[in-house]
Amino acid sequence: MAKKVMIDCDVGVDDALALILAFQSPELAVEAVTGVNGNVPLDNVFTNIQKILSLIQPKKRPLIARGAAQPLKGHALYAHSVHGKTGLGEAKIDLKKGEEWWTLFTGPAHELITKTARQYPGELTLIAVGPLTNLALGLQNDLEGMKKLKGVVIMGGAIRAGGNVTPYAEFNIYVDPLAAKMVFESGLPITLVPLDATHQVFLTPRWMDEQVSPLHTPFSNFVIEATNYNIETHRFKNRENIFLHDPLAVGAVIDQTLVKTERFSLQVETKEGEYYGKISETEEGPKINVCLGVDVERFLKLFVSGLK
Ligand code: BDR
Ligand code: CA
């Protein structure tokens, strides 16, 4: 039986790739997709969710909901330099009126998360690949509903690796450290997929040339456009390779044997200053699973199989 999941995301190029992998995997049944402020403003995120669903055309239309437009505290911080103006790099997808590959949930994202968790008690895994604001709102508004989740798999943080926003902090945690602190201290069954693991999985020009470009599918074409890959010069615009942060979180749910985890408690720095958004090991607090190792080759094969 397929595992029931829902995905909270801030689409985002690698979020889009994570959605494609999830919907294309027979091992998963994606019940719902929610948006949160992050890589780009929430309006862009929500449009991008709809665009990616139009590209995927899922057999079972998921519920979708808008989430938080701002972090719990502080200001939004966008990553246009990585994800482009709209969040999908140079990919262009038209939304056609009357062709909706989703069902709109008119309440906020956190309500859809707890409603779906209550609908499938002990069965639903929440995959969170953006800032954790919607999850924190779920904890604040319906803790019992959140406790019905089977598990929460989060892409975020840097434990022993350096950060990607500051030398210490990773983007998803840095945008809303207060939300991250609430989530890590919640006692929910969490698996964290930090930069320590995601920096091991990336698309190189060689993978693009040998594994992605020859596929000629709507998904492989999307990867080329969204990552701004130039098939003639064999280069990504402005970067050496493309990290598959968010797809790895989906991969860890599809097949747990792809990652190696260790258990420890984590604390989040919420005070402004040099270490803002840094997460570190601590003696106190609930223990969570932290992915530190990845079977790189097997994960990349899984990722490419989702583009077929
Ligand atoms: C995370 O930040 C975002 O830019 C990516 O989508 C990913 O979720 C990596 O630090
Ligand atoms: Ca993301």
Coordinates of N, CA and C in Angstrom, one line a residue, residues 171-266:
F171 N 18.9 27.9 5.1 CA 17.8 28.8 4.7 C 16.5 28.5 5.5
N172 N 16.0 27.3 5.4 CA 14.7 27.0 6.0 C 14.6 27.3 7.4
I173 N 15.7 27.1 8.2 CA 15.7 27.3 9.6 C 15.9 28.8 9.9
Y174 N 16.8 29.4 9.1 CA 17.1 30.8 9.2 C 15.9 31.8 9.1
V175 N 15.1 31.4 8.1 CA 13.9 32.2 7.8 C 12.9 32.3 9.0
D176 N 12.8 31.2 9.7 CA 11.9 31.2 10.9 C 12.4 30.3 12.0
P177 N 13.5 30.7 12.7 CA 14.1 29.9 13.8 C 13.1 29.6 14.9
L178 N 12.2 30.6 15.2 CA 11.3 30.4 16.3 C 10.4 29.2 16.0
A179 N 9.9 29.2 14.7 CA 9.0 28.0 14.3 C 9.8 26.7 14.4
A180 N 11.1 26.7 14.0 CA 11.9 25.5 14.0 C 12.1 25.1 15.5
K181 N 12.3 26.0 16.4 CA 12.5 25.6 17.8 C 11.2 24.9 18.3
M182 N 10.1 25.5 18.0 CA 8.8 24.9 18.5 C 8.6 23.5 17.9
V183 N 9.0 23.3 16.7 CA 8.8 22.0 16.0 C 9.8 21.0 16.6
F184 N 11.1 21.4 16.8 CA 12.0 20.4 17.4 C 11.7 20.1 18.8
E185 N 11.1 21.0 19.5 CA 10.8 20.7 20.9 C 9.4 20.1 21.1
S186 N 8.7 19.8 20.0 CA 7.3 19.4 20.1 C 7.2 17.9 20.5
G187 N 8.2 17.1 20.4 CA 8.1 15.7 20.7 C 7.5 14.9 19.5
L188 N 7.2 15.5 18.4 CA 6.7 14.8 17.3 C 7.8 13.8 16.7
P189 N 7.4 12.7 16.1 CA 8.4 11.9 15.5 C 9.1 12.5 14.2
I190 N 10.2 13.2 14.5 CA 10.8 14.0 13.4 C 12.0 13.3 12.8
T191 N 12.2 13.4 11.5 CA 13.4 13.0 10.8 C 13.9 14.3 10.1
L192 N 15.1 14.7 10.4 CA 15.7 15.9 9.8 C 16.6 15.5 8.7
V193 N 16.5 16.2 7.6 CA 17.4 16.0 6.4 C 18.2 17.3 6.2
P194 N 19.3 17.4 6.9 CA 20.1 18.7 6.9 C 21.0 18.8 5.7
L195 N 21.7 19.9 5.6 CA 22.7 20.1 4.5 C 23.8 19.1 4.6
D196 N 24.1 18.6 5.8 CA 25.1 17.5 5.9 C 24.8 16.4 4.9
A197 N 23.5 16.1 4.7 CA 23.1 15.0 3.8 C 22.9 15.6 2.4
T198 N 22.2 16.7 2.3 CA 21.7 17.2 1.0 C 22.9 17.7 0.1
H199 N 24.0 18.1 0.8 CA 25.1 18.6 0.0 C 25.9 17.4 -0.7
Q200 N 25.4 16.2 -0.3 CA 26.0 15.0 -1.0 C 25.3 14.7 -2.3
V201 N 24.1 15.3 -2.5 CA 23.3 14.9 -3.7 C 23.1 16.1 -4.6
F202 N 23.7 16.0 -5.8 CA 23.5 17.2 -6.7 C 23.6 16.7 -8.1
L203 N 23.0 17.5 -9.0 CA 23.0 17.2 -10.4 C 24.3 17.9 -11.0
T204 N 25.1 17.2 -11.7 CA 26.2 17.7 -12.3 C 26.0 17.8 -13.8
P205 N 26.7 18.6 -14.6 CA 26.6 18.6 -16.0 C 26.6 17.2 -16.6
R206 N 27.5 16.4 -16.1 CA 27.5 15.0 -16.6 C 26.2 14.2 -16.4
W207 N 25.6 14.4 -15.2 CA 24.3 13.7 -15.0 C 23.3 14.3 -16.0
M208 N 23.3 15.6 -16.2 CA 22.3 16.3 -17.1 C 22.5 15.7 -18.5
D209 N 23.7 15.6 -18.9 CA 24.0 15.2 -20.3 C 23.7 13.7 -20.5
E210 N 24.0 12.9 -19.5 CA 23.9 11.4 -19.7 C 22.6 10.9 -19.2
Q211 N 22.0 11.5 -18.2 CA 20.8 10.9 -17.6 C 19.5 11.7 -17.8
V212 N 19.6 13.0 -17.8 CA 18.4 13.8 -17.8 C 18.0 14.2 -19.3
S213 N 19.0 14.9 -20.0 CA 18.6 15.4 -21.3 C 18.1 14.3 -22.3
P214 N 18.7 13.1 -22.3 CA 18.2 12.1 -23.3 C 16.8 11.7 -23.0
L215 N 16.2 12.0 -21.9 CA 14.9 11.5 -21.6 C 13.8 12.1 -22.5
H216 N 14.0 13.4 -22.8 CA 13.0 14.2 -23.6 C 11.5 14.0 -23.1
T217 N 11.3 14.1 -21.8 CA 10.0 14.1 -21.2 C 9.6 15.5 -20.7
P218 N 8.4 15.8 -20.5 CA 8.0 17.1 -19.9 C 8.8 17.3 -18.6
F219 N 9.1 16.3 -17.9 CA 9.8 16.5 -16.6 C 11.3 16.8 -16.8
S220 N 11.9 16.0 -17.7 CA 13.3 16.3 -18.0 C 13.5 17.7 -18.6
N221 N 12.5 18.0 -19.5 CA 12.6 19.4 -20.0 C 12.5 20.4 -18.9
F222 N 11.6 20.2 -18.0 CA 11.4 21.1 -16.9 C 12.7 21.2 -16.1
V223 N 13.3 20.1 -15.8 CA 14.6 20.2 -15.0 C 15.6 21.1 -15.7
I224 N 15.7 20.9 -17.1 CA 16.7 21.7 -17.8 C 16.4 23.2 -17.7
E225 N 15.1 23.5 -17.9 CA 14.7 24.9 -17.9 C 14.8 25.5 -16.5
A226 N 14.3 24.8 -15.5 CA 14.2 25.3 -14.1 C 15.6 25.5 -13.5
T227 N 16.5 24.6 -13.9 CA 17.9 24.7 -13.4 C 18.8 25.6 -14.3
N228 N 18.2 26.2 -15.3 CA 18.9 27.1 -16.3 C 20.2 26.3 -16.8
Y229 N 19.9 25.1 -17.2 CA 21.0 24.3 -17.8 C 21.1 24.6 -19.3
N230 N 22.4 24.9 -19.7 CA 22.6 25.1 -21.2 C 23.1 23.8 -21.8
I231 N 22.3 23.2 -22.6 CA 22.8 21.9 -23.2 C 23.9 22.0 -24.2
E232 N 24.1 23.3 -24.7 CA 25.2 23.4 -25.6 C 26.6 23.7 -24.9
T233 N 26.5 24.6 -23.9 CA 27.8 24.8 -23.2 C 28.0 23.8 -22.0
H234 N 27.0 23.0 -21.8 CA 27.2 22.0 -20.7 C 27.4 22.7 -19.3
R235 N 26.7 23.8 -19.1 CA 26.9 24.5 -17.8 C 25.5 25.0 -17.3
F236 N 25.4 25.0 -16.0 CA 24.3 25.7 -15.3 C 24.7 27.2 -15.3
K237 N 23.7 28.0 -15.5 CA 24.0 29.4 -15.4 C 24.4 29.8 -14.0
N238 N 25.5 30.4 -13.8 CA 26.0 30.9 -12.5 C 26.3 29.8 -11.4
R239 N 26.2 28.5 -11.8 CA 26.6 27.6 -10.7 C 27.2 26.3 -11.4
E240 N 27.9 25.6 -10.5 CA 28.6 24.4 -10.9 C 27.7 23.2 -11.0
N241 N 26.8 23.1 -10.0 CA 25.9 22.0 -9.9 C 24.6 22.4 -9.2
I242 N 23.6 21.5 -9.1 CA 22.3 21.8 -8.5 C 22.1 20.9 -7.4
F243 N 22.0 21.4 -6.2 CA 21.7 20.5 -5.0 C 20.2 20.0 -5.0
L244 N 20.1 18.8 -4.7 CA 18.7 18.2 -4.6 C 18.3 18.1 -3.1
H245 N 18.2 19.3 -2.5 CA 17.9 19.3 -1.1 C 16.5 18.7 -0.8
D246 N 15.5 19.3 -1.4 CA 14.1 18.9 -1.1 C 13.8 17.5 -1.6
P247 N 14.2 17.1 -2.9 CA 14.0 15.8 -3.3 C 14.5 14.7 -2.4
L248 N 15.6 15.0 -1.7 CA 16.2 14.0 -0.8 C 15.2 13.7 0.4
A249 N 14.6 14.8 0.9 CA 13.6 14.5 1.9 C 12.5 13.6 1.5
V250 N 12.1 13.8 0.2 CA 11.0 12.8 -0.4 C 11.6 11.4 -0.5
G251 N 12.9 11.4 -1.0 CA 13.6 10.1 -1.1 C 13.7 9.3 0.2
A252 N 13.9 10.1 1.3 CA 14.0 9.4 2.6 C 12.7 8.8 3.0
V253 N 11.6 9.3 2.5 CA 10.3 8.7 2.8 C 10.0 7.5 1.9
I254 N 10.3 7.7 0.6 CA 10.1 6.6 -0.3 C 10.9 5.3 0.1
D255 N 12.1 5.5 0.5 CA 13.0 4.4 0.9 C 14.0 4.8 2.0
Q256 N 13.6 4.4 3.2 CA 14.4 4.9 4.4 C 15.9 4.4 4.3
T257 N 16.1 3.3 3.5 CA 17.4 2.7 3.5 C 18.4 3.6 2.7
L258 N 17.8 4.7 2.0 CA 18.7 5.6 1.2 C 19.5 6.5 2.2
V259 N 19.1 6.6 3.4 CA 19.8 7.5 4.3 C 20.2 6.8 5.6
K260 N 21.3 7.3 6.2 CA 21.7 6.8 7.5 C 21.4 7.9 8.5
T261 N 20.7 7.5 9.6 CA 20.4 8.5 10.6 C 21.0 8.2 12.0
E262 N 21.2 9.3 12.7 CA 21.6 9.2 14.1 C 20.6 10.0 14.9
R263 N 20.5 9.6 16.2 CA 19.4 10.3 17.0 C 20.1 11.3 18.0
F264 N 19.7 12.5 18.0 CA 20.0 13.4 19.0 C 19.1 14.6 19.2
S265 N 19.2 15.3 20.3 CA 18.3 16.4 20.5 C 19.0 17.7 19.9
L266 N 18.2 18.6 19.5 CA 18.7 19.8 18.8 C 18.2 21.1 19.5

